[in-house]
Short mmCIF file of C-alpha atoms in Angstrom, two decimals:
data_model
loop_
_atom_site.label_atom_id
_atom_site.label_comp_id
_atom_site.label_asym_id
_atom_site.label_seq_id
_atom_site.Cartn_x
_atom_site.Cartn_y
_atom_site.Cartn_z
CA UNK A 223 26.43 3.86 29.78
CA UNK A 224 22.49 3.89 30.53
CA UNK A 225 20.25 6.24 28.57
CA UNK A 226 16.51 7.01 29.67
CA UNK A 227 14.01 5.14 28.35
CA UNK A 228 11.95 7.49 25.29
CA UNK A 229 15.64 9.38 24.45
CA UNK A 230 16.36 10.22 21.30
CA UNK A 231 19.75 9.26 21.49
CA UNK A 232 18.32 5.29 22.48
CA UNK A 233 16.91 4.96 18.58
CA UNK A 234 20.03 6.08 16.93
CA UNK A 235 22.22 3.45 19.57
CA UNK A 236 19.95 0.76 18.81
CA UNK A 237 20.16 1.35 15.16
CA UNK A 238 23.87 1.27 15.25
CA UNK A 239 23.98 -1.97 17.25
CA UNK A 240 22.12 -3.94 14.93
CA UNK A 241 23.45 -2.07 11.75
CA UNK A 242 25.40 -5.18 10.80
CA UNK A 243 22.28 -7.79 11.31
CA UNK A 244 21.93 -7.66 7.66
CA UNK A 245 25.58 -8.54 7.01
CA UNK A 246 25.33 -11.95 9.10
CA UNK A 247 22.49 -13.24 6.45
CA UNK A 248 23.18 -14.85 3.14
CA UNK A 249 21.40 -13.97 -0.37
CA UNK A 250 18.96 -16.38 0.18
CA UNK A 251 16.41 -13.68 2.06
CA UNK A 252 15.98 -9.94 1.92
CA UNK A 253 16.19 -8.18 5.51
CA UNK A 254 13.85 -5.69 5.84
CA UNK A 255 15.08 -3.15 8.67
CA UNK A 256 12.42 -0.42 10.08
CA UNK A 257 13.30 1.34 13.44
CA UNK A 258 13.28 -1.49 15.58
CA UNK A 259 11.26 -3.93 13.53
CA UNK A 260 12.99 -6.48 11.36
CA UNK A 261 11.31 -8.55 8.99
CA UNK A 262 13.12 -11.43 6.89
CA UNK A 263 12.15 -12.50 3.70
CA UNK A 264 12.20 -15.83 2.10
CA UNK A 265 10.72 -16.87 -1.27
CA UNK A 266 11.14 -20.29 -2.62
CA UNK A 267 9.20 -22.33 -5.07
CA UNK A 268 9.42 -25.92 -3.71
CA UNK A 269 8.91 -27.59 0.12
CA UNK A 270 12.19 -28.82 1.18
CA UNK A 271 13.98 -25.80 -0.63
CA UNK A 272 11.91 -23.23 1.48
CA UNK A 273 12.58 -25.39 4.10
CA UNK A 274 15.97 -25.64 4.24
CA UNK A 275 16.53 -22.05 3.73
CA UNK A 276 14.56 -21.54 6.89
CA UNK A 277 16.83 -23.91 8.59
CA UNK A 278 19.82 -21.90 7.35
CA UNK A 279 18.97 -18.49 7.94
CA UNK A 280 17.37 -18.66 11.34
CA UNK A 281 20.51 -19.91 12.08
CA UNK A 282 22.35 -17.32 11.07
CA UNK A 283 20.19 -14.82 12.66
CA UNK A 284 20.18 -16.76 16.38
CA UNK A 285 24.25 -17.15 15.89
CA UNK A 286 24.27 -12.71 15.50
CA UNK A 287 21.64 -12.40 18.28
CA UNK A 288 24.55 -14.71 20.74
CA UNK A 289 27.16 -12.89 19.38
CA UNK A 290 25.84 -9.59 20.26
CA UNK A 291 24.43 -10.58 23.44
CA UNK A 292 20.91 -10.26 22.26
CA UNK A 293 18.01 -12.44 22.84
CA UNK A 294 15.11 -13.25 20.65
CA UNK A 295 11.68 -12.23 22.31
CA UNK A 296 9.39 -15.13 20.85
CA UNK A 297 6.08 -13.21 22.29
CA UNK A 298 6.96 -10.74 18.94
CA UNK A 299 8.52 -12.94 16.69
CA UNK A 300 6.30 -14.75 14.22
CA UNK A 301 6.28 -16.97 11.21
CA UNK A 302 4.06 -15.88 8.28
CA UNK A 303 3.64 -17.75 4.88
CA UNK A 304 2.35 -16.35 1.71
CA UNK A 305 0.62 -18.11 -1.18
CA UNK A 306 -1.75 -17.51 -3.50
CA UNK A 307 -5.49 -18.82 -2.55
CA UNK A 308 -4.61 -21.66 -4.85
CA UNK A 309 -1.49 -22.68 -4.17
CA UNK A 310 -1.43 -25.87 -2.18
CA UNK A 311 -0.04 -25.16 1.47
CA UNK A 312 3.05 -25.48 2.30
CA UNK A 313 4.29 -27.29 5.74
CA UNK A 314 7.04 -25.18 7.47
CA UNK A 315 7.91 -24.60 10.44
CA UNK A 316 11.28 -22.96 12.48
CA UNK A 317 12.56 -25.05 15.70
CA UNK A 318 14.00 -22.57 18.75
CA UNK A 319 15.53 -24.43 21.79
CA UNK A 320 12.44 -26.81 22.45
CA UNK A 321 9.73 -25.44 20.46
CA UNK A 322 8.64 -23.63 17.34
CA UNK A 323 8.39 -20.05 16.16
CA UNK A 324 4.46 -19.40 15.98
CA UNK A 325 2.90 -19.72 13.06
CA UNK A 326 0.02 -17.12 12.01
CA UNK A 327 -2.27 -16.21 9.04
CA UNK A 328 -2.39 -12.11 9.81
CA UNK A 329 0.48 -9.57 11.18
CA UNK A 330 0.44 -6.13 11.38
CA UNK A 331 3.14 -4.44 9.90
CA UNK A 332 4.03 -0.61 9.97
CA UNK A 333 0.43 0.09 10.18
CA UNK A 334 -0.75 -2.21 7.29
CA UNK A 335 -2.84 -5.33 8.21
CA UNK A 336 -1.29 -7.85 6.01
CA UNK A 337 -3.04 -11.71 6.19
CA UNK A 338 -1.19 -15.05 4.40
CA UNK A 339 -3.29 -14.66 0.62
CA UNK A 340 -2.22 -10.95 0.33
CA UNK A 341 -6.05 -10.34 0.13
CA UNK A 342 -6.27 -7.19 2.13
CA UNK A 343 -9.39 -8.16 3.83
CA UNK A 344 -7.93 -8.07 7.38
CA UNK A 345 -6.63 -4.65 7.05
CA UNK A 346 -10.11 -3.21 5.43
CA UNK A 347 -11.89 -4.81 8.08
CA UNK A 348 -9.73 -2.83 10.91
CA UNK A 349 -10.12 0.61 9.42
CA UNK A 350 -13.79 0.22 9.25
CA UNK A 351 -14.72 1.18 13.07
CA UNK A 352 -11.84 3.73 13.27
CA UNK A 353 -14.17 5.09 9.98
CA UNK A 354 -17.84 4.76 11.38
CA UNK A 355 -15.82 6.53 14.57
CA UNK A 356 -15.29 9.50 12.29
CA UNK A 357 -18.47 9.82 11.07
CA UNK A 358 -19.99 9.93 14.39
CA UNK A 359 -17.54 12.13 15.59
CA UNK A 360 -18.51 14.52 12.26
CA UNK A 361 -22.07 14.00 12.84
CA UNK A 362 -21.38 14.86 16.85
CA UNK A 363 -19.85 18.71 15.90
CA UNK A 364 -21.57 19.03 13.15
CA UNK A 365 -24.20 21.59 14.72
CA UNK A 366 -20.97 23.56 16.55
CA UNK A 367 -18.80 24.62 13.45
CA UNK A 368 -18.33 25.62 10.21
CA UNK A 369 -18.25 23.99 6.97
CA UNK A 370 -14.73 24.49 6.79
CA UNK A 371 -13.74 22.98 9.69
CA UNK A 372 -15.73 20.39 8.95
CA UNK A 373 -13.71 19.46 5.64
CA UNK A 374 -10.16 19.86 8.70
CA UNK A 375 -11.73 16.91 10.52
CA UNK A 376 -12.84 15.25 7.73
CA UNK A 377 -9.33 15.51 6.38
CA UNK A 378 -7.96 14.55 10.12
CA UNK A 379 -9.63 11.96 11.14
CA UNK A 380 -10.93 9.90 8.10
CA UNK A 381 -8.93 11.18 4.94
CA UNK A 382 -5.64 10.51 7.03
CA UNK A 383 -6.52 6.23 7.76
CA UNK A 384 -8.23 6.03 4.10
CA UNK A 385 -5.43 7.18 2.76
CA UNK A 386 -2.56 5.48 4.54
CA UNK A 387 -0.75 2.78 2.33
CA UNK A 388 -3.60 3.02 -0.12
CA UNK A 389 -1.17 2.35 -3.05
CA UNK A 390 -1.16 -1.40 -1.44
CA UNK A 391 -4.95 -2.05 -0.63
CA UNK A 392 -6.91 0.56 -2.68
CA UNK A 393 -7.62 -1.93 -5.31
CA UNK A 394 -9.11 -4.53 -3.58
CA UNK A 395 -13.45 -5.44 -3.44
CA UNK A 396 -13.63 -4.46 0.53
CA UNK A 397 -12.78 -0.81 -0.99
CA UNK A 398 -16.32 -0.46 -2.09
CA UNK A 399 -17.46 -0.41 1.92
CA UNK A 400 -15.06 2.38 2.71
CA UNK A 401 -16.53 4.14 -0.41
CA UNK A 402 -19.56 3.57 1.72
CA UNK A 403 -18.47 5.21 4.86
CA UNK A 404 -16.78 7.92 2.77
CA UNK A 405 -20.05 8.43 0.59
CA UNK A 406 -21.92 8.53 4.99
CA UNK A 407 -19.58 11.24 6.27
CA UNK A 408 -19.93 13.48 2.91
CA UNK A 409 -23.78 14.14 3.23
CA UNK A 410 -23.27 14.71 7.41
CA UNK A 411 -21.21 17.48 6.23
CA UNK A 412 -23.02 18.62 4.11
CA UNK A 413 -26.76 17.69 5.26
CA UNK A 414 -27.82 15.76 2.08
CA UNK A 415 -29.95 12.86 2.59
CA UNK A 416 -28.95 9.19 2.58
CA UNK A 417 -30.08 8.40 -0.92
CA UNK A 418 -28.43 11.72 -2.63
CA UNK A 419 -25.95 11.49 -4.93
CA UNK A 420 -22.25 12.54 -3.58
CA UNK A 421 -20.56 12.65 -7.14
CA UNK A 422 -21.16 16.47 -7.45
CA UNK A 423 -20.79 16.94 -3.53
CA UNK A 424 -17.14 15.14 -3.88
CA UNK A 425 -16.41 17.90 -6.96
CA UNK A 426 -17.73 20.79 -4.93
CA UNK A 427 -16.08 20.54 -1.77
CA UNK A 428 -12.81 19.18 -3.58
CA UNK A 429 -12.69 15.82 -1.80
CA UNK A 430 -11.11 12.57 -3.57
CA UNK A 431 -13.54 9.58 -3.77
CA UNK A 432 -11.53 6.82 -2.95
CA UNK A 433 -11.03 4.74 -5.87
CA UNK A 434 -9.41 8.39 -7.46
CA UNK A 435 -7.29 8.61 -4.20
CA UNK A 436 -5.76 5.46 -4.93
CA UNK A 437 -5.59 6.14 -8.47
CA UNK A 438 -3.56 9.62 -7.17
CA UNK A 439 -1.34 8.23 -4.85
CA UNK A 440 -0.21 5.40 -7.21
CA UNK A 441 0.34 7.20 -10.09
CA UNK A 442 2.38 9.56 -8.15
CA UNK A 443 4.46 7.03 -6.77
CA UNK A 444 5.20 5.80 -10.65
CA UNK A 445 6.31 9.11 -11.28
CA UNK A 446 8.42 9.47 -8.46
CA UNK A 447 10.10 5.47 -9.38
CA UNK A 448 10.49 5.92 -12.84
CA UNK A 449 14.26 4.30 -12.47
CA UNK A 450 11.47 1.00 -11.85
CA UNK A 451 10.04 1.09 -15.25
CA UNK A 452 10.84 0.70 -18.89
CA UNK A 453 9.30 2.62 -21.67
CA UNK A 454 8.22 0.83 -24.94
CA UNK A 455 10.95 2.58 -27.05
CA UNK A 456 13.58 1.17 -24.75
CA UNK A 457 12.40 -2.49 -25.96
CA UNK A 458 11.65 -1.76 -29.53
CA UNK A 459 12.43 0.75 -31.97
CA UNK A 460 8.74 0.06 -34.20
CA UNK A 461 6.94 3.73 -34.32
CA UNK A 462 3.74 3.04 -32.59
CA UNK A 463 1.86 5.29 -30.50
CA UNK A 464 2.29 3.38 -27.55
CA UNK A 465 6.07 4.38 -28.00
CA UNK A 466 6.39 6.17 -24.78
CA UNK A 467 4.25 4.84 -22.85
CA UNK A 468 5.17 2.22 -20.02
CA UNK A 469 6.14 -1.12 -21.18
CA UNK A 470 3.49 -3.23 -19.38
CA UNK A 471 5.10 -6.99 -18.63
CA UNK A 472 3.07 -10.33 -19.28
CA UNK A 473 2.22 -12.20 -16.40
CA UNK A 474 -1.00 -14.39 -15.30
CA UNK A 475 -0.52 -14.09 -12.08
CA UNK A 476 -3.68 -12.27 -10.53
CA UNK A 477 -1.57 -11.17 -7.13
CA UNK A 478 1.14 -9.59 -9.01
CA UNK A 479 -1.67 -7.82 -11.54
CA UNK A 480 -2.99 -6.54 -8.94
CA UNK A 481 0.41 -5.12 -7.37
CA UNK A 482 1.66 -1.76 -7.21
CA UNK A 483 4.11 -2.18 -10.52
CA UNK A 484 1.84 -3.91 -12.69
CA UNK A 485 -1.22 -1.43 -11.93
CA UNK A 486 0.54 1.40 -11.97
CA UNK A 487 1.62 1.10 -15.01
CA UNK A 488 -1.75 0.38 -16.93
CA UNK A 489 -2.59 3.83 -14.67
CA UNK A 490 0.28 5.86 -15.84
CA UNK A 491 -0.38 4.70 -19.49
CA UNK A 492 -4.38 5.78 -19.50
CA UNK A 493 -3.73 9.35 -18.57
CA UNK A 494 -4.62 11.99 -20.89
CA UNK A 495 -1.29 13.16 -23.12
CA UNK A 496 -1.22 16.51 -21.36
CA UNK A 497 -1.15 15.39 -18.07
CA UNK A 498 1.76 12.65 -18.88
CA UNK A 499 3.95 15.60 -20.51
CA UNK A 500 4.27 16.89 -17.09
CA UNK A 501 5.85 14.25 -16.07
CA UNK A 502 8.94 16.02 -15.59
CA UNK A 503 8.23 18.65 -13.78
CA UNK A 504 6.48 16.64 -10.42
CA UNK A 505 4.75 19.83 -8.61
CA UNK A 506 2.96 20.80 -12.00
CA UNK A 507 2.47 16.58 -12.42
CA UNK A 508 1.05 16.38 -9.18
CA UNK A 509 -1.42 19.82 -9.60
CA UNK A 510 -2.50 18.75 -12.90
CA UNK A 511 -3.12 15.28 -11.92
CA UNK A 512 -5.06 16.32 -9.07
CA UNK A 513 -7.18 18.92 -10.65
CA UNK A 514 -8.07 16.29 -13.54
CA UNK A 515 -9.19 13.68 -10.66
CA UNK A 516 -11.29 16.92 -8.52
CA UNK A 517 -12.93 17.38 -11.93
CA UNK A 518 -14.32 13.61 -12.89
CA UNK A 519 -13.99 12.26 -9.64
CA UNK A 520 -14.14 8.39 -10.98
CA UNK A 521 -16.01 5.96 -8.12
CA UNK A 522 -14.50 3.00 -9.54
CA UNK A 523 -11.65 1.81 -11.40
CA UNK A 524 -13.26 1.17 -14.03
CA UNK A 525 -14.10 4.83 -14.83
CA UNK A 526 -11.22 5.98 -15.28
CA UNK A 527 -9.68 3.33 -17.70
CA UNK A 528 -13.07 3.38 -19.51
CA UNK A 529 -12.47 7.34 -19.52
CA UNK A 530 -9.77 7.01 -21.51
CA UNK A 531 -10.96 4.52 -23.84
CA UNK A 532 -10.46 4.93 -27.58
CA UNK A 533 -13.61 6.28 -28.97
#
């Protein structure tokens, strides 16, 4: 059977071919299957252990790919290894028939731009000319139409790459130069000069700054996971006001502080009572949360946890 290339019945064949690729690797690594990308992980503490599991599961995976009369396209296959900026290096590598699988420090992966330290520098750095594109474009049509169809681009061609996987990179320092741009294309649409404040123009025309879009977006995804957290009252019965509030784990380990579990809990737990007693009801959560972030609209951080701060 043939089927034209750009069918929709090719996707849904191809998924059910490799359905079972997952089945043909041990417990040592976590397949990740999306569409027709496949990603394996592997997480090991020691050389020789990481090593060896490498060994193993490739393996594996090159035994399915013969069995199913598949081959493995090395031009798009790629070995990436993560550690924290100081973590010694570890040597690794994955023979193929006479060579290696290529080694590299970046990837890009569903859209994110994801480098070896987890730093999110790479991907900041590749939204920033699709960003300066969309304030030139603003600035370009600016003169033709109105101020409402300025906020549709503005929504359409910047909002939509500043805001895609945000929950990932929104905390990181290279944020502050897409505040920048953000800060650029708000006075073009609305005029103001280059040394004007956009706090009250981000308020007026109901725009997210975006340290408070990342603040949004994760605290709505902790809402939506709760079955990934544990309250307080679930680990202790002691009657403290922090009872129902999200039990917050210890760890000194800056990358996963700065993940989306651990930060999205200190999040959750600095909203204001009301908003947090919404929590069941997620279209009044999600219009209450919003309308509390239109209303302060916090530049940084650490505005909103010092918002919240006992007096």
């Amino acid at each position: 059977m043939v089927v034209p290339q750009g069918s929709v019945l090719g996707p849904l064949l191809f998924l059910l071919y490799i359905n079972d690729l997952p089945n043909a690797i041990t417990r040592k690594a976590t397949p990740v299957l999306f569409a027709d990308d496949t990603s394996i992980i592997i997480s090991r503490p020691k050389t020789h252990l990481l090593q060896n599991d490498l060994t193993i599961i490739f393996g594996q995976i090159t035994k399915w790919f013969q069995e199913n009369s598949l081959t493995l396209n090395l031009c798009k296959t790629h070995l990436i290894q993560f550690s924290s900026k100081n973590q010694n290096y570890l040597d690794v590598a994955i023979a193929h028939r006479n060579g290696f699988i290529p080694k590299i420090n970046e990837i890009k992966f569903l859209g994110l731009h994801i480098n070896n330290t987890l730093s999110w520098t790479t991907h900041i750095d590749n939204i920033l000319p699709k960003l300066s594109s969309a304030c030139y474009a603003m600035r370009s049509v600016k003169s033709y139409v109105s101020q409402q169809m300025l906020k549709v681009i503005c929504y359409s061609y910047f909002h939509s790459i500043m805001s895609y996987g945000i929950i990932f990179w929104g905390h990181s320092e290279g944020g502050m130069r897409v505040v920048r741009l953000q800060k650029r294309i708000i006075r073009i649409m609305t005029g103001c000069r280059s040394r004007d404040s956009c706090r009250d123009l981000f308020i007026d025309l109901k725009i997210l700054p975006q340290p408070s879009l990342y603040i949004y977006h994760l605290i709505l995804f902790v809402n939506k996971n709760n079955e990934l957290y544990t309250t307080n009252n679930e680990i202790h019965n002691y009657c403290t006001r922090q009872r129902r509030n999200l039990h917050q784990p210890a760890t000194n380990l800056a990358q996963y502080q700065n993940g989306v579990l651990y930060r999205g809990i200190k999040m959750y737990n600095s909203l204001p009572p009301y908003i947090k007693n919404e929590s069941h009801d997620p279209k009044k959560f999600e219009a209450v949360l919003k309308r509390f972030l239109y209303n302060n609209s916090f530049y940084s951080l650490e505005e909103f946890y010092n918002f919240h701060s006992p007096k």
